[in-house]
């Protein structure tokens, strides 16, 4: 039975992380608004395309944070510094190789592309520190870090755009901000101590549980987690990316506005996954924590879906009469985002349990969705239904699998180990 003190602690952690994430998201939103105001249309398109490229290069950073948080919880933190360095160098090399490719494919200038992709290895460093804070359940510190990192990456870009620096200047300013942010994250990690939350027993060679190489995390763990994070990003955006192939220009625009409700429903419960992830990584509590996380996210999803249905008649009044087709189906977009939030929780649980092969099912679902969109879908309603059905199947299948593989038995007691991240 969960005591009231623990419940208050979880609620407090959710509040802190939600506020920190909100500050970071608002800062990012202001960058988009400022770029639209101060950049010419062609420059804005270049800026947006480079941010999309950064989304892909940022996948290893997200994966590293999840892996480090998991290993800190389990006390297997002996070589995380080396894994962090290896991942950072791998992303650095990948970014360097990607510069001419992205510049050619996305039609972006080399200076702007370099300025954008140079931030990728810095994001890995930042993510490593955030993973340590998350694993230690230092959520107040993590919330401050999320807010500060978001501001340091966004505000310099906004200022650069305002003074006429253009895409290259703005992206370079954002990368410099990321340098400062990485230093601040390092300070926050050192300030919160060195011990993991639920450490494993230390063997003679310094490895957790005395199992030597078996318990030493490798860069392969980050690679496995990366494909899980990548499939989530693809699943979130595939319908919107392919909307123009299935719909005409007007309907694709209407669908794009509906997808705003999808993104809102998806991002709203993000703090829950961040706060409960250490519990998902703890074998003694993983199964129960997954049920609790899914239940909370699902309840929020129901409320958001109902709210979208109630608010839908305001769309043509607030946005424009041309968007009236969304009135009857806005709830469906919100439902898709809510189901995507559930899928994110169960995919995080798969990373936490180191059962990343489960993502194969989601990859298959996404591929089938893409084929259906390209070959069958020809209306806004059928496209929205296709996205909703796909994410529902993926979330249910992944959730059932994760519940089956998670250990129902408590982990043995253990002695502390020191993290060297």
Short mmCIF file of C-alpha atoms in Angstrom, two decimals:
data_model
loop_
_atom_site.label_atom_id
_atom_site.label_comp_id
_atom_site.label_asym_id
_atom_site.label_seq_id
_atom_site.Cartn_x
_atom_site.Cartn_y
_atom_site.Cartn_z
CA UNK A 1 0.00 0.00 0.00
CA UNK A 2 1.34 3.42 -0.97
CA UNK A 3 1.49 5.84 1.98
CA UNK A 4 0.24 9.44 1.80
CA UNK A 5 3.77 10.75 2.19
CA UNK A 6 4.95 8.86 -0.88
CA UNK A 7 1.91 10.04 -2.85
CA UNK A 8 2.67 13.65 -1.91
CA UNK A 9 6.27 13.12 -2.96
CA UNK A 10 5.26 11.80 -6.37
CA UNK A 11 2.77 14.65 -6.86
CA UNK A 12 5.41 17.18 -5.86
CA UNK A 13 7.92 15.65 -8.28
CA UNK A 14 5.33 15.71 -11.07
CA UNK A 15 4.66 19.36 -10.35
CA UNK A 16 8.32 20.33 -10.47
CA UNK A 17 9.06 18.39 -13.65
CA UNK A 18 5.88 19.66 -15.32
CA UNK A 19 6.85 23.26 -14.60
CA UNK A 20 10.42 22.74 -15.79
CA UNK A 21 9.22 21.08 -18.99
CA UNK A 22 6.66 23.82 -19.54
CA UNK A 23 9.30 26.53 -19.29
CA UNK A 24 11.48 24.69 -21.82
CA UNK A 25 8.53 24.16 -24.19
CA UNK A 26 7.42 27.79 -23.97
CA UNK A 27 10.98 28.92 -24.72
CA UNK A 28 11.08 26.64 -27.77
CA UNK A 29 7.67 27.90 -28.90
CA UNK A 30 8.85 31.52 -28.66
CA UNK A 31 11.78 30.66 -30.93
CA UNK A 32 9.36 29.45 -33.62
CA UNK A 33 7.27 32.60 -33.20
CA UNK A 34 10.33 34.84 -33.30
CA UNK A 35 11.76 33.04 -36.32
CA UNK A 36 8.46 33.55 -38.13
CA UNK A 37 8.57 37.25 -37.29
CA UNK A 38 12.21 38.04 -38.07
CA UNK A 39 13.16 35.55 -40.80
CA UNK A 40 12.14 35.67 -44.42
CA UNK A 41 9.96 32.73 -45.56
CA UNK A 42 12.86 31.01 -47.29
CA UNK A 43 15.12 31.41 -44.25
CA UNK A 44 12.36 30.19 -41.96
CA UNK A 45 11.97 27.06 -44.08
CA UNK A 46 15.71 26.42 -43.82
CA UNK A 47 15.55 26.90 -40.06
CA UNK A 48 12.59 24.52 -39.69
CA UNK A 49 14.22 21.82 -41.83
CA UNK A 50 17.41 21.95 -39.77
CA UNK A 51 15.44 21.61 -36.55
CA UNK A 52 13.79 18.53 -38.04
CA UNK A 53 17.24 17.09 -38.78
CA UNK A 54 18.22 17.84 -35.19
CA UNK A 55 15.21 15.87 -34.00
CA UNK A 56 16.68 12.74 -35.57
CA UNK A 57 20.23 13.40 -34.37
CA UNK A 58 18.84 13.98 -30.90
CA UNK A 59 17.56 10.40 -30.62
CA UNK A 60 20.83 9.02 -29.14
CA UNK A 61 20.71 11.72 -26.47
CA UNK A 62 17.20 10.65 -25.42
CA UNK A 63 18.31 7.02 -25.42
CA UNK A 64 21.42 7.74 -23.36
CA UNK A 65 19.38 9.56 -20.73
CA UNK A 66 17.02 6.59 -20.42
CA UNK A 67 19.88 4.07 -20.22
CA UNK A 68 21.82 6.07 -17.63
CA UNK A 69 18.73 6.61 -15.47
CA UNK A 70 18.05 2.86 -15.58
CA UNK A 71 21.60 1.88 -14.67
CA UNK A 72 21.82 4.44 -11.85
CA UNK A 73 18.61 3.06 -10.36
CA UNK A 74 20.01 -0.46 -10.56
CA UNK A 75 23.39 0.57 -9.17
CA UNK A 76 25.30 -0.48 -12.27
CA UNK A 77 26.92 2.91 -12.79
CA UNK A 78 30.58 1.89 -12.88
CA UNK A 79 31.32 2.69 -16.52
CA UNK A 80 28.61 5.16 -17.51
CA UNK A 81 31.16 7.91 -18.06
CA UNK A 82 32.87 5.83 -20.73
CA UNK A 83 29.55 5.01 -22.39
CA UNK A 84 28.62 8.70 -22.35
CA UNK A 85 31.94 9.63 -23.98
CA UNK A 86 31.55 6.87 -26.59
CA UNK A 87 28.02 8.00 -27.44
CA UNK A 88 29.10 11.64 -27.64
CA UNK A 89 31.94 10.80 -30.01
CA UNK A 90 29.64 8.62 -32.12
CA UNK A 91 27.11 11.45 -32.46
CA UNK A 92 29.92 13.91 -33.23
CA UNK A 93 31.16 11.74 -36.09
CA UNK A 94 27.62 11.14 -37.34
CA UNK A 95 26.88 14.87 -37.28
CA UNK A 96 30.06 15.62 -39.22
CA UNK A 97 29.15 13.04 -41.87
CA UNK A 98 25.57 14.33 -41.97
CA UNK A 99 26.45 17.98 -42.63
CA UNK A 100 26.98 17.74 -46.44
CA UNK A 101 24.15 15.20 -46.78
CA UNK A 102 21.62 17.33 -44.91
CA UNK A 103 22.77 20.49 -46.69
CA UNK A 104 22.21 18.82 -50.07
CA UNK A 105 18.97 16.97 -49.33
CA UNK A 106 17.28 19.68 -47.25
CA UNK A 107 18.68 22.52 -49.37
CA UNK A 108 20.29 24.29 -46.40
CA UNK A 109 23.54 26.24 -46.47
CA UNK A 110 26.68 24.63 -45.07
CA UNK A 111 27.21 27.33 -42.38
CA UNK A 112 23.65 26.99 -41.07
CA UNK A 113 23.83 23.19 -41.19
CA UNK A 114 27.12 23.13 -39.26
CA UNK A 115 25.72 25.57 -36.71
CA UNK A 116 22.66 23.36 -36.17
CA UNK A 117 24.26 19.92 -36.11
CA UNK A 118 27.14 21.05 -33.88
CA UNK A 119 24.65 21.05 -31.03
CA UNK A 120 24.01 17.29 -31.33
CA UNK A 121 27.00 16.04 -29.26
CA UNK A 122 26.29 18.73 -26.67
CA UNK A 123 22.77 17.38 -26.29
CA UNK A 124 24.27 13.96 -25.51
CA UNK A 125 26.36 15.46 -22.72
CA UNK A 126 23.32 17.27 -21.34
CA UNK A 127 21.23 14.10 -21.55
CA UNK A 128 23.85 12.12 -19.63
CA UNK A 129 23.61 14.51 -16.71
CA UNK A 130 19.83 14.55 -16.85
CA UNK A 131 19.84 10.76 -16.76
CA UNK A 132 21.86 10.76 -13.55
CA UNK A 133 19.47 13.25 -11.91
CA UNK A 134 16.48 11.25 -13.11
CA UNK A 135 17.91 7.97 -11.82
CA UNK A 136 18.66 9.50 -8.43
CA UNK A 137 15.11 10.90 -8.35
CA UNK A 138 16.48 14.42 -7.89
CA UNK A 139 13.40 15.78 -9.61
CA UNK A 140 13.60 19.33 -8.26
CA UNK A 141 17.12 19.67 -9.61
CA UNK A 142 16.06 17.98 -12.85
CA UNK A 143 13.19 20.45 -13.23
CA UNK A 144 15.55 23.39 -12.86
CA UNK A 145 17.93 21.80 -15.36
CA UNK A 146 15.14 21.26 -17.90
CA UNK A 147 14.05 24.89 -17.59
CA UNK A 148 17.57 26.34 -17.71
CA UNK A 149 18.67 24.16 -20.63
CA UNK A 150 15.54 25.10 -22.57
CA UNK A 151 16.09 28.80 -21.92
CA UNK A 152 19.81 28.71 -22.74
CA UNK A 153 19.18 26.94 -26.03
CA UNK A 154 16.25 29.15 -27.06
CA UNK A 155 16.84 32.70 -25.82
CA UNK A 156 20.18 33.20 -27.64
CA UNK A 157 18.52 32.09 -30.89
CA UNK A 158 15.67 34.50 -30.33
CA UNK A 159 18.05 37.40 -29.70
CA UNK A 160 20.13 36.51 -32.76
CA UNK A 161 17.06 36.45 -34.98
CA UNK A 162 15.93 39.79 -33.56
CA UNK A 163 19.23 41.47 -34.50
CA UNK A 164 19.14 40.03 -38.02
CA UNK A 165 21.70 37.22 -37.68
CA UNK A 166 19.69 34.89 -39.95
CA UNK A 167 19.37 31.10 -39.67
CA UNK A 168 23.11 30.40 -39.36
CA UNK A 169 23.65 33.08 -36.71
CA UNK A 170 20.60 32.04 -34.73
CA UNK A 171 21.48 28.34 -34.77
CA UNK A 172 25.09 29.12 -33.83
CA UNK A 173 23.82 31.18 -30.88
CA UNK A 174 21.67 28.24 -29.80
CA UNK A 175 24.69 25.92 -29.96
CA UNK A 176 26.73 28.31 -27.81
CA UNK A 177 23.86 28.33 -25.35
CA UNK A 178 24.01 24.52 -25.30
CA UNK A 179 27.70 24.72 -24.36
CA UNK A 180 26.81 26.79 -21.30
CA UNK A 181 23.88 24.48 -20.54
CA UNK A 182 26.17 21.42 -20.57
CA UNK A 183 28.40 23.07 -17.98
CA UNK A 184 25.43 23.88 -15.75
CA UNK A 185 24.16 20.30 -15.96
CA UNK A 186 27.58 19.06 -14.83
CA UNK A 187 27.45 21.38 -11.82
CA UNK A 188 23.93 20.15 -10.95
CA UNK A 189 25.03 16.50 -11.11
CA UNK A 190 27.98 17.11 -8.79
CA UNK A 191 25.84 19.15 -6.40
CA UNK A 192 23.30 16.35 -5.89
CA UNK A 193 25.80 13.76 -4.63
CA UNK A 194 27.16 10.53 -6.05
CA UNK A 195 25.01 7.65 -4.87
CA UNK A 196 22.41 5.90 -7.03
CA UNK A 197 18.91 5.29 -5.72
CA UNK A 198 18.82 1.50 -5.45
CA UNK A 199 22.43 0.36 -5.93
CA UNK A 200 23.43 -3.20 -6.62
CA UNK A 201 25.98 -5.18 -4.65
CA UNK A 202 29.55 -4.35 -5.54
CA UNK A 203 31.76 -7.22 -6.51
CA UNK A 204 35.51 -7.54 -6.18
CA UNK A 205 36.10 -5.86 -9.53
CA UNK A 206 33.81 -2.93 -8.77
CA UNK A 207 30.88 -4.11 -10.87
CA UNK A 208 27.40 -4.18 -9.47
CA UNK A 209 26.24 -7.51 -8.11
CA UNK A 210 29.72 -8.93 -8.57
CA UNK A 211 28.87 -10.11 -12.06
CA UNK A 212 31.69 -8.36 -13.86
CA UNK A 213 31.22 -7.65 -17.55
CA UNK A 214 27.63 -8.85 -17.56
CA UNK A 215 26.53 -5.79 -15.55
CA UNK A 216 28.67 -3.24 -17.35
CA UNK A 217 26.52 -1.21 -19.69
CA UNK A 218 27.86 -0.66 -23.20
CA UNK A 219 27.22 1.67 -26.09
CA UNK A 220 25.17 -1.16 -27.59
CA UNK A 221 22.59 -0.54 -24.86
CA UNK A 222 22.29 3.06 -26.06
CA UNK A 223 21.93 1.86 -29.65
CA UNK A 224 19.13 -0.51 -28.68
CA UNK A 225 17.36 2.23 -26.75
CA UNK A 226 17.86 4.62 -29.68
CA UNK A 227 15.76 2.51 -32.03
CA UNK A 228 12.98 2.55 -29.42
CA UNK A 229 13.10 6.34 -29.15
CA UNK A 230 13.29 6.64 -32.94
CA UNK A 231 10.19 4.52 -33.56
CA UNK A 232 8.28 6.75 -31.14
CA UNK A 233 9.31 9.87 -33.06
CA UNK A 234 8.36 8.23 -36.35
CA UNK A 235 5.03 7.03 -34.95
CA UNK A 236 4.19 10.53 -33.71
CA UNK A 237 4.86 12.21 -37.05
CA UNK A 238 4.27 9.66 -39.83
CA UNK A 239 0.63 10.60 -40.49
CA UNK A 240 1.43 14.30 -40.74
CA UNK A 241 4.50 13.70 -42.88
CA UNK A 242 2.50 11.61 -45.36
CA UNK A 243 -0.68 13.68 -45.23
CA UNK A 244 0.16 15.51 -48.45
CA UNK A 245 0.44 12.22 -50.36
CA UNK A 246 -3.08 11.21 -49.33
CA UNK A 247 -4.86 14.59 -49.24
CA UNK A 248 -5.04 17.68 -51.37
CA UNK A 249 -3.36 20.88 -50.21
CA UNK A 250 -6.43 22.27 -48.43
CA UNK A 251 -7.30 19.05 -46.58
CA UNK A 252 -3.65 18.54 -45.65
CA UNK A 253 -3.67 22.00 -44.08
CA UNK A 254 -6.82 21.18 -42.12
CA UNK A 255 -5.28 17.90 -40.98
CA UNK A 256 -2.16 19.79 -39.90
CA UNK A 257 -4.21 21.97 -37.59
CA UNK A 258 -5.98 18.91 -36.18
CA UNK A 259 -2.57 17.39 -35.49
CA UNK A 260 -1.93 20.26 -33.08
CA UNK A 261 -4.47 18.59 -30.77
CA UNK A 262 -2.58 15.32 -31.20
CA UNK A 263 0.70 16.91 -30.17
CA UNK A 264 -0.92 18.68 -27.20
CA UNK A 265 -2.48 15.45 -25.89
CA UNK A 266 0.84 13.64 -26.40
CA UNK A 267 3.03 16.19 -24.61
CA UNK A 268 0.66 17.03 -21.73
CA UNK A 269 1.51 13.99 -19.51
CA UNK A 270 5.26 13.97 -20.28
CA UNK A 271 6.21 14.62 -16.66
CA UNK A 272 4.61 11.33 -15.60
CA UNK A 273 7.03 9.25 -17.65
CA UNK A 274 10.00 11.25 -16.39
CA UNK A 275 9.05 10.91 -12.72
CA UNK A 276 7.95 7.27 -12.80
CA UNK A 277 10.79 6.02 -15.03
CA UNK A 278 13.12 5.22 -12.08
CA UNK A 279 10.34 3.03 -10.64
CA UNK A 280 9.94 1.32 -14.00
CA UNK A 281 13.67 0.56 -13.93
CA UNK A 282 13.48 -0.93 -10.42
CA UNK A 283 12.68 -4.67 -10.79
CA UNK A 284 10.94 -4.65 -7.42
CA UNK A 285 8.37 -2.09 -8.55
CA UNK A 286 8.41 -2.16 -12.36
CA UNK A 287 5.18 -4.07 -13.02
CA UNK A 288 3.12 -2.12 -10.49
CA UNK A 289 4.64 1.17 -11.60
CA UNK A 290 3.80 0.45 -15.24
CA UNK A 291 0.17 -0.21 -14.35
CA UNK A 292 0.05 3.02 -12.34
CA UNK A 293 1.73 5.09 -15.05
CA UNK A 294 -0.54 3.76 -17.80
CA UNK A 295 -3.62 4.33 -15.62
CA UNK A 296 -2.71 7.96 -14.86
CA UNK A 297 -1.77 8.76 -18.48
CA UNK A 298 -4.95 7.06 -19.74
CA UNK A 299 -7.14 9.09 -17.37
CA UNK A 300 -5.49 12.31 -18.53
CA UNK A 301 -6.01 11.14 -22.10
CA UNK A 302 -9.73 10.57 -21.54
CA UNK A 303 -10.09 14.06 -20.06
CA UNK A 304 -8.18 15.65 -22.94
CA UNK A 305 -10.21 13.71 -25.52
CA UNK A 306 -13.50 14.77 -23.96
CA UNK A 307 -12.24 18.33 -23.63
CA UNK A 308 -11.28 18.42 -27.30
CA UNK A 309 -14.75 17.23 -28.26
CA UNK A 310 -16.40 19.89 -26.12
CA UNK A 311 -14.12 22.67 -27.40
CA UNK A 312 -14.28 21.62 -31.07
CA UNK A 313 -17.17 23.98 -32.03
CA UNK A 314 -14.87 26.90 -31.18
CA UNK A 315 -12.39 25.98 -33.91
CA UNK A 316 -14.17 27.73 -36.82
CA UNK A 317 -14.86 30.74 -34.59
CA UNK A 318 -11.32 31.15 -33.26
CA UNK A 319 -9.25 29.82 -36.17
CA UNK A 320 -11.43 30.23 -39.23
CA UNK A 321 -14.49 28.86 -41.00
CA UNK A 322 -12.33 26.82 -43.36
CA UNK A 323 -11.45 24.54 -40.45
CA UNK A 324 -15.06 23.57 -39.71
CA UNK A 325 -14.43 19.95 -40.88
CA UNK A 326 -12.49 19.46 -37.62
CA UNK A 327 -15.51 20.12 -35.40
CA UNK A 328 -16.77 16.54 -35.48
CA UNK A 329 -13.39 14.81 -35.33
CA UNK A 330 -11.11 16.97 -33.16
CA UNK A 331 -11.66 14.46 -30.35
CA UNK A 332 -10.18 11.76 -32.59
CA UNK A 333 -6.94 13.74 -32.99
CA UNK A 334 -6.78 14.23 -29.23
CA UNK A 335 -7.42 10.52 -28.68
CA UNK A 336 -4.52 9.65 -30.99
CA UNK A 337 -2.20 11.89 -28.98
CA UNK A 338 -3.45 10.36 -25.73
CA UNK A 339 -2.87 6.84 -27.03
CA UNK A 340 0.57 7.94 -28.20
CA UNK A 341 1.33 9.10 -24.66
CA UNK A 342 0.41 5.62 -23.39
CA UNK A 343 2.65 4.09 -26.07
CA UNK A 344 5.49 6.30 -24.91
CA UNK A 345 5.10 5.08 -21.34
CA UNK A 346 5.21 1.41 -22.34
CA UNK A 347 8.17 1.97 -24.67
CA UNK A 348 9.98 3.68 -21.80
CA UNK A 349 9.12 0.65 -19.70
CA UNK A 350 10.70 -1.54 -22.38
CA UNK A 351 13.91 0.48 -22.16
CA UNK A 352 13.74 0.39 -18.36
CA UNK A 353 13.44 -3.41 -18.45
CA UNK A 354 16.08 -3.64 -21.21
CA UNK A 355 13.54 -5.44 -23.42
CA UNK A 356 13.96 -3.17 -26.42
CA UNK A 357 13.10 -5.88 -28.97
CA UNK A 358 9.45 -5.15 -28.23
CA UNK A 359 9.82 -2.04 -30.40
CA UNK A 360 9.81 -4.34 -33.44
CA UNK A 361 6.03 -4.57 -33.08
CA UNK A 362 5.70 -0.79 -33.18
CA UNK A 363 8.01 -0.60 -36.21
CA UNK A 364 5.80 -3.12 -38.02
CA UNK A 365 2.68 -1.13 -37.10
CA UNK A 366 4.22 2.11 -38.37
CA UNK A 367 5.27 0.51 -41.67
CA UNK A 368 1.76 -0.88 -42.18
CA UNK A 369 0.32 2.55 -41.34
CA UNK A 370 2.54 4.20 -43.95
CA UNK A 371 1.50 1.69 -46.61
CA UNK A 372 -2.19 2.17 -45.80
CA UNK A 373 -1.88 5.96 -45.91
CA UNK A 374 -0.14 5.93 -49.27
CA UNK A 375 -2.40 3.35 -50.93
CA UNK A 376 -5.82 3.54 -49.29
CA UNK A 377 -6.40 6.81 -47.43
CA UNK A 378 -8.04 9.70 -49.33
CA UNK A 379 -9.84 11.77 -46.69
CA UNK A 380 -9.17 13.56 -43.41
CA UNK A 381 -11.38 11.16 -41.47
CA UNK A 382 -9.79 7.98 -42.81
CA UNK A 383 -6.30 9.37 -42.21
CA UNK A 384 -7.18 10.27 -38.62
CA UNK A 385 -8.75 6.83 -38.08
CA UNK A 386 -5.70 5.08 -39.51
CA UNK A 387 -3.39 6.94 -37.11
CA UNK A 388 -5.69 6.25 -34.14
CA UNK A 389 -6.03 2.53 -34.85
CA UNK A 390 -2.31 2.08 -35.42
CA UNK A 391 -1.23 3.70 -32.18
CA UNK A 392 -3.93 1.85 -30.21
CA UNK A 393 -2.75 -1.53 -31.49
CA UNK A 394 0.90 -0.64 -30.84
CA UNK A 395 0.22 0.64 -27.32
CA UNK A 396 -1.90 -2.36 -26.28
CA UNK A 397 0.50 -4.93 -27.76
CA UNK A 398 3.61 -3.32 -26.26
CA UNK A 399 1.92 -2.84 -22.89
CA UNK A 400 0.81 -6.46 -22.62
CA UNK A 401 4.30 -7.67 -23.53
CA UNK A 402 6.01 -5.41 -21.00
CA UNK A 403 3.68 -6.51 -18.21
CA UNK A 404 4.49 -10.14 -19.00
CA UNK A 405 8.28 -9.75 -18.94
CA UNK A 406 8.58 -7.47 -15.92
CA UNK A 407 9.59 -9.26 -12.73
CA UNK A 408 6.84 -9.57 -10.11
CA UNK A 409 9.35 -10.36 -7.35
CA UNK A 410 11.25 -7.85 -5.21
CA UNK A 411 14.92 -7.21 -5.89
CA UNK A 412 17.40 -8.36 -3.20
CA UNK A 413 18.83 -5.79 -0.75
CA UNK A 414 22.11 -4.22 -1.78
CA UNK A 415 25.02 -2.05 -0.79
CA UNK A 416 25.80 1.39 -2.28
CA UNK A 417 28.03 1.97 -5.25
CA UNK A 418 29.40 5.27 -6.50
CA UNK A 419 28.53 6.65 -9.91
CA UNK A 420 31.33 8.21 -11.89
CA UNK A 421 29.20 10.08 -14.41
#
